[in-house]
Short mmCIF file of C-alpha atoms in Angstrom, two decimals:
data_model
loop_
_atom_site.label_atom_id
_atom_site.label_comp_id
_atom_site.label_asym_id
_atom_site.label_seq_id
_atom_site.Cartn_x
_atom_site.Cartn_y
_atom_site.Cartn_z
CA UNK C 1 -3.14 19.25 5.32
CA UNK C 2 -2.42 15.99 6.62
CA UNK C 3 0.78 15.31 4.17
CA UNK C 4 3.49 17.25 6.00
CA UNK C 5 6.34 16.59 4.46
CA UNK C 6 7.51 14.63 1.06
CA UNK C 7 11.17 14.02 -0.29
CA UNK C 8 13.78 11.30 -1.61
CA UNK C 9 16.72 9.99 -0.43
CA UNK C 10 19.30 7.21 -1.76
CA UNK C 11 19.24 3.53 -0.53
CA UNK C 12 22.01 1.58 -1.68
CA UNK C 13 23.75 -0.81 1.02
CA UNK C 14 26.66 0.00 0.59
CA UNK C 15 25.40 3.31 2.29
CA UNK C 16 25.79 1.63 5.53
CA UNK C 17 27.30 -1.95 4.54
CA UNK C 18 30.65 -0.34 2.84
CA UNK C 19 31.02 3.04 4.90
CA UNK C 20 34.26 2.07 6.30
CA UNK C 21 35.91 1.24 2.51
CA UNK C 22 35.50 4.66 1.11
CA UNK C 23 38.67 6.10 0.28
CA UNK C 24 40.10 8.55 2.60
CA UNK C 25 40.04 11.42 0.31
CA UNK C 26 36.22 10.85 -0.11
CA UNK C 27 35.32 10.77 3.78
CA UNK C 28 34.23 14.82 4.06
CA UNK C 29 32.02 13.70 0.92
CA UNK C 30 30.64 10.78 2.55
CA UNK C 31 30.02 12.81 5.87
CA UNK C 32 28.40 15.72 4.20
CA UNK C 33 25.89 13.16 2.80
CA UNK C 34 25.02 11.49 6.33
CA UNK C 35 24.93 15.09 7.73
CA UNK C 36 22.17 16.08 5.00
CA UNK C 37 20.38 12.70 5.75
CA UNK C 38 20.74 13.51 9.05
CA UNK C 39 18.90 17.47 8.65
CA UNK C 40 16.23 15.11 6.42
CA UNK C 41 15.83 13.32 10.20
CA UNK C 42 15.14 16.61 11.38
CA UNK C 43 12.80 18.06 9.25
CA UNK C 44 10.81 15.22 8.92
CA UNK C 45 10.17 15.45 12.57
CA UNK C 46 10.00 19.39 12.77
CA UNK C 47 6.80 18.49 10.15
CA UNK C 48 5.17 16.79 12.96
CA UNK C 49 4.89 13.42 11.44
CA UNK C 50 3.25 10.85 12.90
CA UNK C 51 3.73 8.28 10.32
CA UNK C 52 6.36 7.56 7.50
CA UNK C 53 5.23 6.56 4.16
CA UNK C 54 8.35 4.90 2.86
CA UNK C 55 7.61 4.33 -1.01
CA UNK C 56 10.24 2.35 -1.82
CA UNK C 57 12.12 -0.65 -4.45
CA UNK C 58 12.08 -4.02 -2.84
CA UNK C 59 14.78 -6.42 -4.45
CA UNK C 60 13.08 -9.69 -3.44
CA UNK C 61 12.44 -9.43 -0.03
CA UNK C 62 8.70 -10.12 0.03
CA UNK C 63 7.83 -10.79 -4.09
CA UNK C 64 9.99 -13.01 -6.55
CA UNK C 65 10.22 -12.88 -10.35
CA UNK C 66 7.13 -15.18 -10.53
CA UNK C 67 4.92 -12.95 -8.54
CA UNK C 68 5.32 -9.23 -8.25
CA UNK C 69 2.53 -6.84 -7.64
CA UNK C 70 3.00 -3.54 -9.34
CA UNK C 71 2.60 -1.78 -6.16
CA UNK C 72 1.83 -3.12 -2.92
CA UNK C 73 1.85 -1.93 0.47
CA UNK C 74 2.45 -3.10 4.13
CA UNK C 75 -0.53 -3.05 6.14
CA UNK C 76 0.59 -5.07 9.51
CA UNK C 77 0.90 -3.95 12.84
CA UNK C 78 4.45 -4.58 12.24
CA UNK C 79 7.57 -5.23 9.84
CA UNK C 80 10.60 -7.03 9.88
CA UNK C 81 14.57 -6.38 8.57
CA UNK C 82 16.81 -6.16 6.94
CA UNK C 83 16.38 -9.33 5.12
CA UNK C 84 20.00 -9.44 4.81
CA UNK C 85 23.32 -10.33 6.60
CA UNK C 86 23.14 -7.53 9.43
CA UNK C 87 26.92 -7.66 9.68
CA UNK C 88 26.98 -7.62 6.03
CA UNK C 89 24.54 -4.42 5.66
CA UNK C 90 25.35 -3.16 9.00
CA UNK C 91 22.10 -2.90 10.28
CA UNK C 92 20.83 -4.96 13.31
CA UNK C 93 18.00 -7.17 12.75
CA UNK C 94 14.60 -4.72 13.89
CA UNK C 95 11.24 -5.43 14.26
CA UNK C 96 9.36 -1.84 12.90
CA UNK C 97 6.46 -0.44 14.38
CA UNK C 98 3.69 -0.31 11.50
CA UNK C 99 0.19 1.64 11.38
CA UNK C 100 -2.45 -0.70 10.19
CA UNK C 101 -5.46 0.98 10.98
CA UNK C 102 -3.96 4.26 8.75
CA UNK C 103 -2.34 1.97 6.11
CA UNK C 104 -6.07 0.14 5.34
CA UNK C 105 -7.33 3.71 5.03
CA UNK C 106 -5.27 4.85 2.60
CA UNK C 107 -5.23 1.29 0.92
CA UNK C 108 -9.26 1.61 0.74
CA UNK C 109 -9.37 5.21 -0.65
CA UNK C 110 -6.18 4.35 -3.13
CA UNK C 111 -8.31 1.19 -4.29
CA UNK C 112 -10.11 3.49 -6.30
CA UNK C 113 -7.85 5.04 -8.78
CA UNK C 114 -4.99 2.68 -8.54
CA UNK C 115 -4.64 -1.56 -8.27
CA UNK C 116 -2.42 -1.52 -5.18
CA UNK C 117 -1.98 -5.15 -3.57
CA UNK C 118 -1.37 -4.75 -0.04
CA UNK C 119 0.36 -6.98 2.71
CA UNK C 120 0.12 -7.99 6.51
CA UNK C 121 3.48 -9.59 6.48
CA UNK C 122 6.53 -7.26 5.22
CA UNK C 123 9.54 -8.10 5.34
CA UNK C 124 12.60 -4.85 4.28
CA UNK C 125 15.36 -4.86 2.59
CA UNK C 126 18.07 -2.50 2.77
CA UNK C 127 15.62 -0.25 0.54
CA UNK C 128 13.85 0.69 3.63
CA UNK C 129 16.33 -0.62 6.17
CA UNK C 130 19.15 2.23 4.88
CA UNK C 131 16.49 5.14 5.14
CA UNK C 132 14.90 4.72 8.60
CA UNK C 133 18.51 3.81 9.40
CA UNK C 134 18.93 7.32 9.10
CA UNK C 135 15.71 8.58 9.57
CA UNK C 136 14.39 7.06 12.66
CA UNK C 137 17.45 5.22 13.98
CA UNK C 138 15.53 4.46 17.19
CA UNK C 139 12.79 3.11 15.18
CA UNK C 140 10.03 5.48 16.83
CA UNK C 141 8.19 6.72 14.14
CA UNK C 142 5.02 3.88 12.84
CA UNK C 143 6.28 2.89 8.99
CA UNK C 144 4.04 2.36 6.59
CA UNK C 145 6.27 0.35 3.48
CA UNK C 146 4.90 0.83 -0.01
CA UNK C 147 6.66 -0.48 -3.04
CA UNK C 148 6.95 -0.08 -6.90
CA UNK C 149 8.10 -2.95 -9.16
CA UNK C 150 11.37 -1.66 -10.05
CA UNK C 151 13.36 -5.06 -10.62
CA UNK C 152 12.18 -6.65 -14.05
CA UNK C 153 9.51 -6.36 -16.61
CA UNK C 154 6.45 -6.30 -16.51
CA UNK C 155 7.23 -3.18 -15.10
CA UNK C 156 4.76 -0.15 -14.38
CA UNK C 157 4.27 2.77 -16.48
CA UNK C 158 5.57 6.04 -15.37
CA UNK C 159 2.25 7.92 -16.54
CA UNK C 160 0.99 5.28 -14.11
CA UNK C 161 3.69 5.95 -11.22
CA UNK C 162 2.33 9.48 -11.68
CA UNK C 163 -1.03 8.68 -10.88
CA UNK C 164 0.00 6.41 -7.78
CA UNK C 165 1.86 9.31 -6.09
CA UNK C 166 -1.27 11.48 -6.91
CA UNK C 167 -3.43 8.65 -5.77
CA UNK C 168 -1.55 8.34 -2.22
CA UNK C 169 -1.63 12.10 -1.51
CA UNK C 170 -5.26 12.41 -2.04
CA UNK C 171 -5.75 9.39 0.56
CA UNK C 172 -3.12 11.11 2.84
CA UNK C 173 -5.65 14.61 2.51
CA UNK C 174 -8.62 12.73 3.88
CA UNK C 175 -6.39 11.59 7.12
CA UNK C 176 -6.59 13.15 10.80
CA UNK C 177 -2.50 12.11 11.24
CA UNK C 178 0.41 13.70 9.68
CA UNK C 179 1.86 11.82 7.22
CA UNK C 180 4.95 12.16 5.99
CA UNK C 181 6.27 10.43 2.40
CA UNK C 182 9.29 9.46 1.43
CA UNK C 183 10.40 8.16 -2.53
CA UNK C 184 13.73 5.88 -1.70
CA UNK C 185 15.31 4.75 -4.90
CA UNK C 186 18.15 4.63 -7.34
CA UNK C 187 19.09 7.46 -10.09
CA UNK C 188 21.87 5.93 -13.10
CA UNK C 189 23.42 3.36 -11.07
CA UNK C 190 24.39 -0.80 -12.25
CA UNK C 191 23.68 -2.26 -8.97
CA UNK C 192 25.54 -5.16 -8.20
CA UNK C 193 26.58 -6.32 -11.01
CA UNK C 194 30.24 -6.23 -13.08
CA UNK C 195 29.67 -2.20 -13.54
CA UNK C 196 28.66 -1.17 -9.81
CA UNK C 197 29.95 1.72 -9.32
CA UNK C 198 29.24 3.35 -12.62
CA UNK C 199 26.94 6.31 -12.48
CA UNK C 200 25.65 8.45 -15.12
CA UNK C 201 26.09 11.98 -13.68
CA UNK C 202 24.60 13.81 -16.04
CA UNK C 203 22.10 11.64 -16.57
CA UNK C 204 21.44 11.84 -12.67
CA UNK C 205 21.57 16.14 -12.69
CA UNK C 206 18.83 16.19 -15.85
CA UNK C 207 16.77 14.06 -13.90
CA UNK C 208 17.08 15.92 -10.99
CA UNK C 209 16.59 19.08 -13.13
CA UNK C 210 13.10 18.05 -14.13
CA UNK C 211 11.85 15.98 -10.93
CA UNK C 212 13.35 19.45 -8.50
CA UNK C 213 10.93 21.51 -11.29
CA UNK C 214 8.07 18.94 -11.34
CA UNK C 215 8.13 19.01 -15.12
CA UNK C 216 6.06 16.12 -15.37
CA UNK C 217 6.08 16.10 -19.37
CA UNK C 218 9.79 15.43 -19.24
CA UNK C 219 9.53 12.91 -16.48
CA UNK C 220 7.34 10.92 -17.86
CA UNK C 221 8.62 10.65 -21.36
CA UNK C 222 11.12 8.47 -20.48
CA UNK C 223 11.12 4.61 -21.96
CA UNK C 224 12.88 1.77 -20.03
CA UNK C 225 14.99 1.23 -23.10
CA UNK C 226 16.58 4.21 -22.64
CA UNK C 227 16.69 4.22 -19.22
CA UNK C 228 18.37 0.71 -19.49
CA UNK C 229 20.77 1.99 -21.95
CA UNK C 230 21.55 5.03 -19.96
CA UNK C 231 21.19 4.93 -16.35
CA UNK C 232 21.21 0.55 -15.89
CA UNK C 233 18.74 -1.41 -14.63
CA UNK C 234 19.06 0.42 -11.02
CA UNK C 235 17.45 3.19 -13.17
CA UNK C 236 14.27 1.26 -13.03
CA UNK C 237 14.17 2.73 -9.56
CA UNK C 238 13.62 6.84 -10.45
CA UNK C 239 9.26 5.46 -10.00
CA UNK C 240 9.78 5.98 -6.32
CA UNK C 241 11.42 9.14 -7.07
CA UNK C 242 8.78 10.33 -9.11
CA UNK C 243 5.94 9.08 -6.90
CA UNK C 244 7.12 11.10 -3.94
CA UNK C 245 7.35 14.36 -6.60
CA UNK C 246 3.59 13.31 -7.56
CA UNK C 247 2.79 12.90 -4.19
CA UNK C 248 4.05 16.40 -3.05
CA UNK C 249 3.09 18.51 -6.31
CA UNK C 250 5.43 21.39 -5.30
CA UNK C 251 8.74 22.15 -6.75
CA UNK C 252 11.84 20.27 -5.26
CA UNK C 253 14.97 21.47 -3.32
CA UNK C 254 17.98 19.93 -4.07
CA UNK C 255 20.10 19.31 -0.78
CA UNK C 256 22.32 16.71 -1.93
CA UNK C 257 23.97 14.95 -5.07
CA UNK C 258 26.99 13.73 -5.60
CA UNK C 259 28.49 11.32 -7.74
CA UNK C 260 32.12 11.19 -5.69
CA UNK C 261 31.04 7.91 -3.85
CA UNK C 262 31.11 5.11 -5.90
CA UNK C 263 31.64 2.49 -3.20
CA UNK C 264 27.99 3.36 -2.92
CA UNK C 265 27.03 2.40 -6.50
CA UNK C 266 24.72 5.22 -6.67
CA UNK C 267 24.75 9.00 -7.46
CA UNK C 268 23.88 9.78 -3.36
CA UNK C 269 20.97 12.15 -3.46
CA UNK C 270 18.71 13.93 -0.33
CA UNK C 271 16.12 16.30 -1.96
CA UNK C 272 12.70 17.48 -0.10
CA UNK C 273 9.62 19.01 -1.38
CA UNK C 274 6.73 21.66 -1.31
CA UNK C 275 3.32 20.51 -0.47
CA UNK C 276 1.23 21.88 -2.73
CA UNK C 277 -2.12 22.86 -1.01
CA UNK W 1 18.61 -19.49 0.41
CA UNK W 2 18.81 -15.80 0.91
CA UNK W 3 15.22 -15.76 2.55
CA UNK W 4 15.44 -18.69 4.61
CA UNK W 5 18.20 -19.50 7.27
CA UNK W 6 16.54 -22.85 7.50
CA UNK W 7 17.85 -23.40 3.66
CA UNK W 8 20.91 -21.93 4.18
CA UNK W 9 21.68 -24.60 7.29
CA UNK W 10 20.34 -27.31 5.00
CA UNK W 11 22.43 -26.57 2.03
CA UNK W 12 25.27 -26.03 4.39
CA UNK W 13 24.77 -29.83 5.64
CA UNK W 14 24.07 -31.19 2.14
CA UNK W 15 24.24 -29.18 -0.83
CA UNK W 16 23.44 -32.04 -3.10
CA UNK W 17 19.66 -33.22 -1.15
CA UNK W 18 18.66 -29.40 -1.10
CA UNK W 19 19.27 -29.23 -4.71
CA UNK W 20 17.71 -32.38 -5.74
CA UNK W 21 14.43 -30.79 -4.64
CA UNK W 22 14.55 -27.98 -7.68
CA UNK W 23 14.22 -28.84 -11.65
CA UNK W 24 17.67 -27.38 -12.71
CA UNK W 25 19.98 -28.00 -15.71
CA UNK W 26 23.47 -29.70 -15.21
CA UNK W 27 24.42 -26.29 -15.98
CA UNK W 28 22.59 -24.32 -13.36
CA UNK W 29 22.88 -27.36 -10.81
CA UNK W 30 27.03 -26.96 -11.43
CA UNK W 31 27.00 -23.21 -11.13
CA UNK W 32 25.08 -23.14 -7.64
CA UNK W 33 26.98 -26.39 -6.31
CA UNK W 34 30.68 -25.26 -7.15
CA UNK W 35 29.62 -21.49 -5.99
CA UNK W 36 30.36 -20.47 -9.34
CA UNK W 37 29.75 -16.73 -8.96
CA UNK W 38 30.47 -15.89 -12.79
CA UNK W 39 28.23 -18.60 -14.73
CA UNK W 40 25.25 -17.66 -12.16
CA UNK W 41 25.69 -14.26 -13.22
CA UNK W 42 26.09 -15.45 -17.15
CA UNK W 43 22.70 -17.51 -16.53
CA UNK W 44 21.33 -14.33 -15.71
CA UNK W 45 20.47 -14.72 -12.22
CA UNK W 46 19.90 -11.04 -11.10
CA UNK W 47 22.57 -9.07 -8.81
CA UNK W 48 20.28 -8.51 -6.00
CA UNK W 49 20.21 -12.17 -5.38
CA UNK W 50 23.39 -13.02 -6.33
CA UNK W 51 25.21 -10.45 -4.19
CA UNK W 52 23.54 -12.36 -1.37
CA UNK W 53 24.40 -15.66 -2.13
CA UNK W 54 27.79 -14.50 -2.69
CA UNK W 55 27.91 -13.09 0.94
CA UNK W 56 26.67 -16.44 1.93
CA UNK W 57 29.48 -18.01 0.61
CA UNK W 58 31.45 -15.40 2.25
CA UNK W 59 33.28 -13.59 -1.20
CA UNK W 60 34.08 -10.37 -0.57
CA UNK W 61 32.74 -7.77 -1.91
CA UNK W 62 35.15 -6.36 -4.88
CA UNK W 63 35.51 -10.45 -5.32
CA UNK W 64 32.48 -11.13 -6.25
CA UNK W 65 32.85 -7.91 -8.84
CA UNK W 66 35.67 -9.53 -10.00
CA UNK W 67 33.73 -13.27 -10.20
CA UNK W 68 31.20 -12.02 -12.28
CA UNK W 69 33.40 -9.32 -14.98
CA UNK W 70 35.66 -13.72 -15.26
CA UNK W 71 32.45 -15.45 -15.56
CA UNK W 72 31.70 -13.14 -18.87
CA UNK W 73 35.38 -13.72 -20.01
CA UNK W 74 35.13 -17.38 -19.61
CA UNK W 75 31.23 -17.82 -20.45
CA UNK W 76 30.28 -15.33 -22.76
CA UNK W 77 27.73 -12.54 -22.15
CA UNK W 78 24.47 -12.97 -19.98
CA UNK W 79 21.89 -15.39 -21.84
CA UNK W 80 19.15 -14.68 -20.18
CA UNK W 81 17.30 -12.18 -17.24
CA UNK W 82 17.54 -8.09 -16.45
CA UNK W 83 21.24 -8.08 -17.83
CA UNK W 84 20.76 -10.05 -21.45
CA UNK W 85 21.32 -6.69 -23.74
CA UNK W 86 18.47 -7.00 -26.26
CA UNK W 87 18.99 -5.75 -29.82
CA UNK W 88 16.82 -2.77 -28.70
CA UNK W 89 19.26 -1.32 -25.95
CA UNK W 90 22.20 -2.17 -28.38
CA UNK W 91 20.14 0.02 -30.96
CA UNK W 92 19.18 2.41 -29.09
CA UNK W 93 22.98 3.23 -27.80
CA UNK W 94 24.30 2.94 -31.06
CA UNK W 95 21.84 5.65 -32.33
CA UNK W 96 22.55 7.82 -29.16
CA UNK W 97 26.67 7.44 -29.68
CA UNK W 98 25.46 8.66 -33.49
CA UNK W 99 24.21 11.33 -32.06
CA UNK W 100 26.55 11.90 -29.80
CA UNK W 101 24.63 11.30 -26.78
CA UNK W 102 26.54 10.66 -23.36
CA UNK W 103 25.83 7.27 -23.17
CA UNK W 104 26.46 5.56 -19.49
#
């Protein structure tokens, strides 16, 4: 069972960029969150991992408005980031060990239910930068970057999302390494814009409630108007979320939410899931 | 200019040759010249690049908030991009306040 572990975690910057301007009655909140991020560290590599699958939101790091695959994934021997200010996200400039003999696997088998573009030269944002910031902060574990169109329309069906997670577990089950997978993304959350800061809690919890009990019906009934009208345009992001729940096929554990830290502009969620054999 | 440190020197140097290279209204040209965080955002560039040109231009954070919440004071709501509400999300919150839905 080469897929040996799947979850989700949060990504905002402000994660790391704006840790030092949460209020001081929020701190215990803010550390319980890095401490759970932190036992996601751990578990990923108790699962004996040899490679992290980091499906993930890019914000114009590598595509722009006028070209955007659907899904594409990094396929170089290496990776750069952040793209951003290092002082500004508080993450030093890295280059990332990648795993492009595995990557062009999984690309090849994936080819066949699912038009993934692929890439030798990625570059990450603080969606990836924030996670392996606390996942491998010594940047010792090969990365292979994956992304979903999250950022504007055209953007990809959820049915469809569905099928990519499904799609990149079956190529992970025909691989000698242990894979590991994680979705990186946003729940309600107005990134960046006048309303940062806002998030739709329970919104965010029903979400949760059907992705932790893999209720696919529910999770894929959602349309982007309501998910624009109800959880912002950072809500765009729950496809990476749902990928990594497709990906895994076993019911979720909830080991982190909360809504307390909006200098994050994002509901703050660590979840991890059964593999399904 | 967020991708390219090159740019950023160049426009840095001179604003007005880097921006002579790129087909832009008076409009847009005035909004990216003067830094004017609040009509970018009202033209609809999208947050996740304007957050970065803000940083550029060295706003702080809960300034550049602040830049955008003026520029839709001054300007009027977003014309275009992500954050134009369309008649369908305006619908489709009115029927879920109807209904008594939590809306965000």
């Amino acid at each position: 069972m080469p897929l040996v572990y799947s979850g989700i975690l949060s990504h905002a910057p402000g994660i790391t960029g704006r840790s030092h301007m949460v209020e001081p009655d929020k701190e215990a909140t803010r550390d319980a969150f890095y401490g759970c991020l932190k036992r996601q560290r751990e578990a990923i590599r108790s699962s004996g991992a040899e490679v992290l699958v980091v499906v993930a939101a890019e914000h114009f790091a590598n595509f722009f408005m006028d070209n955007m695959p659907a899904y594409c994934m990094g396929i170089g021997a290496k990776h750069t980031g952040p793209i951003e200010d290092a002082q500004w996200l508080k993450i030093d400039k890295q280059i990332i060990q990648g795993a492009p003999e595995l990557a062009t696997r999984i690309v090849d088998l994936m080819l066949k239910n699912v038009d993934l573009a692929y890439s030798e030269e990625w570059q990450c944002d603080h969606g990836i930068m924030v996670p392996l910031n606390f996942l491998t902060p010594n940047y010792d574990l090969p990365i292979i970057p994956c992304n979903i169109n999250c950022q504007g329309p055209p953007l990809t069906p959820l049915n469809r999302v569905w099928n990519f997670g499904e799609a990149l577990r079956e190529a992970c089950d025909e691989q000698t390494e242990n894979i590991a997978i994680v979705g990186t993304g946003g729940i309600s959350h107005w990134p960046a814009t006048p309303d940062s800061g806002k998030i739709n809690e329970a919104w965010d919890k029903q979400f949760l409630e059907r992705l932790m009990s893999q209720n696919k019906e529910q999770l894929l009934s959602y349309s982007d108007d309501e998910v624009y009208a109800e959880a912002g345009q950072g809500g765009f992001e729950i496809r990476t979320l749902i990928a990594a729940a497709a990906a895994a096929g076993g019911r979720g554990t909830l080991q982190f939410y909360s809504a307390e830290l909006p200098i994050f502009a994002v509901g703050c969620t660590v979840a991890s899931f059964e593999i399904s054999s | 200019m967020n991708r390219d440190d090159r740019t950023q020197k160049e426009f840095g140097r001179n604003k007005r040759q880097v921006l002579a290279a790129y087909d832009l209204t008076q409009e847009e040209y005035t909004a990216i010249e003067s830094g004017d965080i609040g009509l970018l955002y009202v033209l609809g560039v999208n947050g996740q690049i304007l957050m970065h040109y803000a940083a550029y231009l060295k706003i702080e954070w809960f300034d550049y908030l602040q830049a955008m919440r003026d520029g839709v004071s001054k300007y009027g709501p977003v014309r275009h991009g992500i954050y134009a509400m369309k008649e369908q999300n305006r619908k489709y919150a009115r029927v879920n306040q109807l209904r008594g839905g939590g809306g965000a």
